[in-house]
């Protein structure tokens, strides 16, 4: 849970990517989101970090964010690295930064960080202390279709 520096040529930035970069990351790495979803997601998060190339310091090429109450309950979301920058340790740098923030800023006591892991992320998370829930607890999720009136 100690933050570490990114590899040469990259910088680690506290905060969130632009809406444009976020939408590009989503489309390239996970399911696409719309502008309204992106704005709310970035504005409503507790903490985030992204990685950029030194030559383009405001253009996010990898990111992660935490949604949470700031006390003890957090959800890890949007761990994404553009395909051409994957397997260089950037996801690990971002994850360690996010977890270090919980350690330094959450309320005293035991903090709980949850996530829903896609296959590429499993080892990354396990290497950083996450365990698959069970047998007592079962992770559950619900997708709700939202339509604007
Ligand atoms: C998951 C993801 C964020 C990892 O980002 P990354 O910058 O490539 O991660 P790192 O280079 O720090 O990898 C750290 C470790 O995670 C594991 N890992 C990363 N990508 C992996 C993959 N595609 N398959 C298997 N293990 C993987 C490896 O153990 C890796 O260490 P190693 O390269 O020394 O073997 C990236 O692959 C991604 O954006 N994937 C598509 C979106 C996604 O599935 N996000 C996770 C949602 S839960």
mmCIF file of C-alpha atoms and ligand atoms in Angstrom:
data_model
loop_
_atom_site.group_PDB
_atom_site.id
_atom_site.type_symbol
_atom_site.label_atom_id
_atom_site.label_comp_id
_atom_site.label_asym_id
_atom_site.label_seq_id
_atom_site.Cartn_x
_atom_site.Cartn_y
_atom_site.Cartn_z
ATOM 1 C CA UNK A 1 0.000 0.000 0.000
ATOM 2 C CA UNK A 2 2.927 2.285 -0.660
ATOM 3 C CA UNK A 3 2.761 4.474 -3.752
ATOM 4 C CA UNK A 4 5.469 3.923 -6.357
ATOM 5 C CA UNK A 5 6.802 5.911 -9.282
ATOM 6 C CA UNK A 6 5.770 5.183 -12.880
ATOM 7 C CA UNK A 7 8.296 3.800 -15.360
ATOM 8 C CA UNK A 8 10.531 6.182 -17.329
ATOM 9 C CA UNK A 9 8.683 8.339 -19.809
ATOM 10 C CA UNK A 10 5.446 8.443 -17.802
ATOM 11 C CA UNK A 11 4.072 10.691 -15.060
ATOM 12 C CA UNK A 12 1.516 9.917 -12.386
ATOM 13 C CA UNK A 13 -1.076 12.646 -11.819
ATOM 14 C CA UNK A 14 -3.538 12.955 -8.941
ATOM 15 C CA UNK A 15 -7.071 13.689 -10.143
ATOM 16 C CA UNK A 16 -9.163 12.725 -13.122
ATOM 17 C CA UNK A 17 -8.739 12.692 -16.880
ATOM 18 C CA UNK A 18 -10.742 15.057 -19.053
ATOM 19 C CA UNK A 19 -14.186 13.834 -20.102
ATOM 20 C CA UNK A 20 -12.801 13.331 -23.611
ATOM 21 C CA UNK A 21 -9.901 11.160 -22.406
ATOM 22 C CA UNK A 22 -12.202 9.253 -20.061
ATOM 23 C CA UNK A 23 -14.591 8.416 -22.900
ATOM 24 C CA UNK A 24 -11.670 7.300 -25.054
ATOM 25 C CA UNK A 25 -10.311 5.070 -22.278
ATOM 26 C CA UNK A 26 -13.760 3.552 -21.696
ATOM 27 C CA UNK A 27 -14.277 2.864 -25.390
ATOM 28 C CA UNK A 28 -10.793 1.379 -25.799
ATOM 29 C CA UNK A 29 -10.677 -0.723 -22.619
ATOM 30 C CA UNK A 30 -14.174 -1.481 -21.273
ATOM 31 C CA UNK A 31 -17.770 -0.675 -22.308
ATOM 32 C CA UNK A 32 -18.372 2.801 -23.761
ATOM 33 C CA UNK A 33 -20.085 5.494 -21.678
ATOM 34 C CA UNK A 34 -21.797 8.751 -22.685
ATOM 35 C CA UNK A 35 -20.853 12.349 -21.839
ATOM 36 C CA UNK A 36 -23.455 12.653 -19.091
ATOM 37 C CA UNK A 37 -22.263 9.455 -17.418
ATOM 38 C CA UNK A 38 -18.640 10.555 -17.727
ATOM 39 C CA UNK A 39 -19.207 13.980 -16.178
ATOM 40 C CA UNK A 40 -21.107 12.552 -13.227
ATOM 41 C CA UNK A 41 -18.600 9.738 -12.695
ATOM 42 C CA UNK A 42 -15.592 12.021 -12.578
ATOM 43 C CA UNK A 43 -17.304 14.687 -10.473
ATOM 44 C CA UNK A 44 -18.761 12.188 -8.025
ATOM 45 C CA UNK A 45 -15.650 10.178 -7.236
ATOM 46 C CA UNK A 46 -13.699 10.346 -3.971
ATOM 47 C CA UNK A 47 -10.213 10.146 -5.434
ATOM 48 C CA UNK A 48 -8.582 9.377 -8.735
ATOM 49 C CA UNK A 49 -5.232 9.159 -10.445
ATOM 50 C CA UNK A 50 -4.081 8.863 -14.013
ATOM 51 C CA UNK A 51 -0.890 8.308 -15.943
ATOM 52 C CA UNK A 52 0.217 10.400 -18.906
ATOM 53 C CA UNK A 53 3.268 10.405 -21.110
ATOM 54 C CA UNK A 54 5.872 13.004 -20.099
ATOM 55 C CA UNK A 55 5.560 14.532 -23.543
ATOM 56 C CA UNK A 56 1.774 15.026 -23.175
ATOM 57 C CA UNK A 57 1.244 15.520 -19.421
ATOM 58 C CA UNK A 58 -2.484 16.281 -19.518
ATOM 59 C CA UNK A 59 -3.498 13.411 -21.789
ATOM 60 C CA UNK A 60 -4.488 10.390 -19.697
ATOM 61 C CA UNK A 61 -3.444 7.028 -21.122
ATOM 62 C CA UNK A 62 -4.276 5.042 -17.972
ATOM 63 C CA UNK A 63 -6.480 5.743 -14.963
ATOM 64 C CA UNK A 64 -8.275 4.458 -11.899
ATOM 65 C CA UNK A 65 -10.716 5.988 -9.435
ATOM 66 C CA UNK A 66 -12.320 5.332 -6.094
ATOM 67 C CA UNK A 67 -15.959 6.023 -5.307
ATOM 68 C CA UNK A 68 -16.497 6.167 -1.583
ATOM 69 C CA UNK A 69 -17.737 7.743 1.612
ATOM 70 C CA UNK A 70 -14.288 8.818 2.747
ATOM 71 C CA UNK A 71 -14.843 6.937 5.990
ATOM 72 C CA UNK A 72 -14.516 3.238 5.433
ATOM 73 C CA UNK A 73 -16.380 2.091 2.304
ATOM 74 C CA UNK A 74 -14.887 2.405 -1.163
ATOM 75 C CA UNK A 75 -15.466 0.959 -4.627
ATOM 76 C CA UNK A 76 -12.601 0.746 -7.091
ATOM 77 C CA UNK A 77 -13.691 1.630 -10.627
ATOM 78 C CA UNK A 78 -12.390 2.337 -14.112
ATOM 79 C CA UNK A 79 -8.992 0.682 -13.864
ATOM 80 C CA UNK A 80 -7.984 1.130 -17.515
ATOM 81 C CA UNK A 81 -4.754 1.313 -19.498
ATOM 82 C CA UNK A 82 -4.850 1.941 -23.254
ATOM 83 C CA UNK A 83 -3.838 -1.291 -25.042
ATOM 84 C CA UNK A 84 -0.595 0.136 -26.456
ATOM 85 C CA UNK A 85 0.589 1.031 -22.928
ATOM 86 C CA UNK A 86 -0.444 -2.165 -21.135
ATOM 87 C CA UNK A 87 1.903 -4.550 -19.293
ATOM 88 C CA UNK A 88 4.329 -1.761 -18.412
ATOM 89 C CA UNK A 89 3.324 -1.529 -14.770
ATOM 90 C CA UNK A 90 1.026 1.500 -15.123
ATOM 91 C CA UNK A 91 -2.061 -0.195 -13.670
ATOM 92 C CA UNK A 92 -0.003 -1.294 -10.693
ATOM 93 C CA UNK A 93 1.301 2.253 -10.127
ATOM 94 C CA UNK A 94 -2.239 3.659 -10.224
ATOM 95 C CA UNK A 95 -3.704 0.984 -7.966
ATOM 96 C CA UNK A 96 -0.981 1.485 -5.356
ATOM 97 C CA UNK A 97 -1.586 5.240 -5.431
ATOM 98 C CA UNK A 98 -5.329 4.783 -4.851
ATOM 99 C CA UNK A 99 -4.829 2.312 -2.008
ATOM 100 C CA UNK A 100 -2.207 4.544 -0.381
ATOM 101 C CA UNK A 101 -4.796 7.342 -0.389
ATOM 102 C CA UNK A 102 -7.269 5.164 1.505
ATOM 103 C CA UNK A 103 -4.555 4.298 4.004
ATOM 104 C CA UNK A 104 -3.664 7.950 4.551
ATOM 105 C CA UNK A 105 -7.089 9.639 4.353
ATOM 106 C CA UNK A 106 -9.881 7.234 5.388
ATOM 107 C CA UNK A 107 -11.165 7.245 8.961
ATOM 108 C CA UNK A 108 -9.187 5.301 11.531
ATOM 109 C CA UNK A 109 -10.313 1.671 11.619
ATOM 110 C CA UNK A 110 -10.773 -0.977 8.941
ATOM 111 C CA UNK A 111 -11.552 0.355 5.460
ATOM 112 C CA UNK A 112 -13.287 -1.873 2.921
ATOM 113 C CA UNK A 113 -12.415 -1.603 -0.789
ATOM 114 C CA UNK A 114 -14.645 -3.543 -3.191
ATOM 115 C CA UNK A 115 -14.379 -4.095 -6.918
ATOM 116 C CA UNK A 116 -15.799 -6.102 -9.746
ATOM 117 C CA UNK A 117 -12.862 -7.694 -11.565
ATOM 118 C CA UNK A 118 -12.645 -8.392 -15.272
ATOM 119 C CA UNK A 119 -10.224 -11.248 -16.059
ATOM 120 C CA UNK A 120 -7.170 -9.088 -16.945
ATOM 121 C CA UNK A 121 -7.346 -7.331 -13.593
ATOM 122 C CA UNK A 122 -7.535 -10.357 -11.302
ATOM 123 C CA UNK A 123 -3.809 -10.948 -10.842
ATOM 124 C CA UNK A 124 -3.125 -7.226 -10.520
ATOM 125 C CA UNK A 125 -5.633 -7.010 -7.687
ATOM 126 C CA UNK A 126 -4.472 -10.185 -5.980
ATOM 127 C CA UNK A 127 -0.895 -8.912 -6.083
ATOM 128 C CA UNK A 128 -2.124 -5.864 -4.190
ATOM 129 C CA UNK A 129 -3.882 -7.748 -1.419
ATOM 130 C CA UNK A 130 -7.414 -8.251 -2.777
ATOM 131 C CA UNK A 131 -8.993 -11.649 -2.288
ATOM 132 C CA UNK A 132 -11.967 -13.267 -3.969
ATOM 133 C CA UNK A 133 -14.922 -12.940 -1.597
ATOM 134 C CA UNK A 134 -16.500 -16.006 -0.096
ATOM 135 C CA UNK A 135 -17.581 -18.415 1.109
ATOM 136 C CA UNK A 136 -19.461 -16.317 3.697
ATOM 137 C CA UNK A 137 -19.866 -13.211 1.514
ATOM 138 C CA UNK A 138 -21.142 -13.204 -2.062
ATOM 139 C CA UNK A 139 -20.419 -10.249 -4.324
ATOM 140 C CA UNK A 140 -23.627 -9.180 -6.078
ATOM 141 C CA UNK A 141 -24.462 -6.588 -8.716
ATOM 142 C CA UNK A 142 -27.448 -5.098 -10.523
ATOM 143 C CA UNK A 143 -27.595 -3.269 -13.854
ATOM 144 C CA UNK A 144 -30.464 -0.792 -14.200
ATOM 145 C CA UNK A 145 -31.485 0.741 -17.528
ATOM 146 C CA UNK A 146 -31.968 4.469 -16.970
ATOM 147 C CA UNK A 147 -34.016 6.520 -19.402
ATOM 148 C CA UNK A 148 -34.244 10.317 -19.286
ATOM 149 C CA UNK A 149 -37.775 11.745 -19.503
HETATM 150 C C1 LIG B 1 -6.355 -4.527 -16.252
HETATM 151 C C2 LIG B 1 -5.507 -3.381 -16.766
HETATM 152 C C3 LIG B 1 -6.021 -2.073 -16.182
HETATM 153 C C4 LIG B 1 -4.055 -3.614 -16.290
HETATM 154 O O1 LIG B 1 -3.305 -2.479 -16.666
HETATM 155 P P1 LIG B 1 -1.750 -2.566 -16.983
HETATM 156 O O2 LIG B 1 -1.245 -1.161 -16.988
HETATM 157 O O3 LIG B 1 -1.503 -3.376 -18.182
HETATM 158 O O4 LIG B 1 -1.257 -3.355 -15.686
HETATM 159 P P2 LIG B 1 0.231 -3.644 -15.230
HETATM 160 O O5 LIG B 1 1.190 -3.527 -16.361
HETATM 161 O O6 LIG B 1 0.497 -2.800 -14.032
HETATM 162 O O7 LIG B 1 0.124 -5.178 -14.832
HETATM 163 C C5 LIG B 1 0.307 -5.592 -13.505
HETATM 164 C C6 LIG B 1 0.050 -7.083 -13.423
HETATM 165 O O8 LIG B 1 -1.316 -7.363 -13.655
HETATM 166 C C7 LIG B 1 -1.420 -8.614 -14.363
HETATM 167 N N1 LIG B 1 -2.004 -8.338 -15.691
HETATM 168 C C8 LIG B 1 -2.129 -7.142 -16.302
HETATM 169 N N2 LIG B 1 -2.744 -7.288 -17.499
HETATM 170 C C9 LIG B 1 -3.020 -8.595 -17.638
HETATM 171 C C10 LIG B 1 -3.632 -9.384 -18.651
HETATM 172 N N3 LIG B 1 -4.103 -8.856 -19.785
HETATM 173 N N4 LIG B 1 -3.733 -10.711 -18.458
HETATM 174 C C11 LIG B 1 -3.259 -11.285 -17.329
HETATM 175 N N5 LIG B 1 -2.652 -10.592 -16.324
HETATM 176 C C12 LIG B 1 -2.542 -9.287 -16.476
HETATM 177 C C13 LIG B 1 -0.016 -9.151 -14.458
HETATM 178 O O9 LIG B 1 0.233 -9.930 -13.318
HETATM 179 C C14 LIG B 1 0.789 -7.897 -14.450
HETATM 180 O O10 LIG B 1 2.102 -8.050 -14.038
HETATM 181 P P3 LIG B 1 3.218 -8.525 -15.111
HETATM 182 O O11 LIG B 1 3.063 -7.697 -16.366
HETATM 183 O O12 LIG B 1 4.492 -8.267 -14.370
HETATM 184 O O13 LIG B 1 2.916 -9.967 -15.365
HETATM 185 C C15 LIG B 1 -5.467 -3.330 -18.317
HETATM 186 O O14 LIG B 1 -5.122 -4.609 -18.792
HETATM 187 C C16 LIG B 1 -6.784 -2.919 -18.943
HETATM 188 O O15 LIG B 1 -7.076 -1.726 -19.088
HETATM 189 N N6 LIG B 1 -7.570 -3.932 -19.347
HETATM 190 C C17 LIG B 1 -8.853 -3.675 -19.995
HETATM 191 C C18 LIG B 1 -9.830 -3.110 -18.999
HETATM 192 C C19 LIG B 1 -10.025 -4.000 -17.789
HETATM 193 O O16 LIG B 1 -10.265 -5.203 -17.910
HETATM 194 N N7 LIG B 1 -9.927 -3.364 -16.616
HETATM 195 C C20 LIG B 1 -10.076 -4.034 -15.351
HETATM 196 C C21 LIG B 1 -11.457 -3.871 -14.888
HETATM 197 S S1 LIG B 1 -11.653 -4.763 -13.391
#
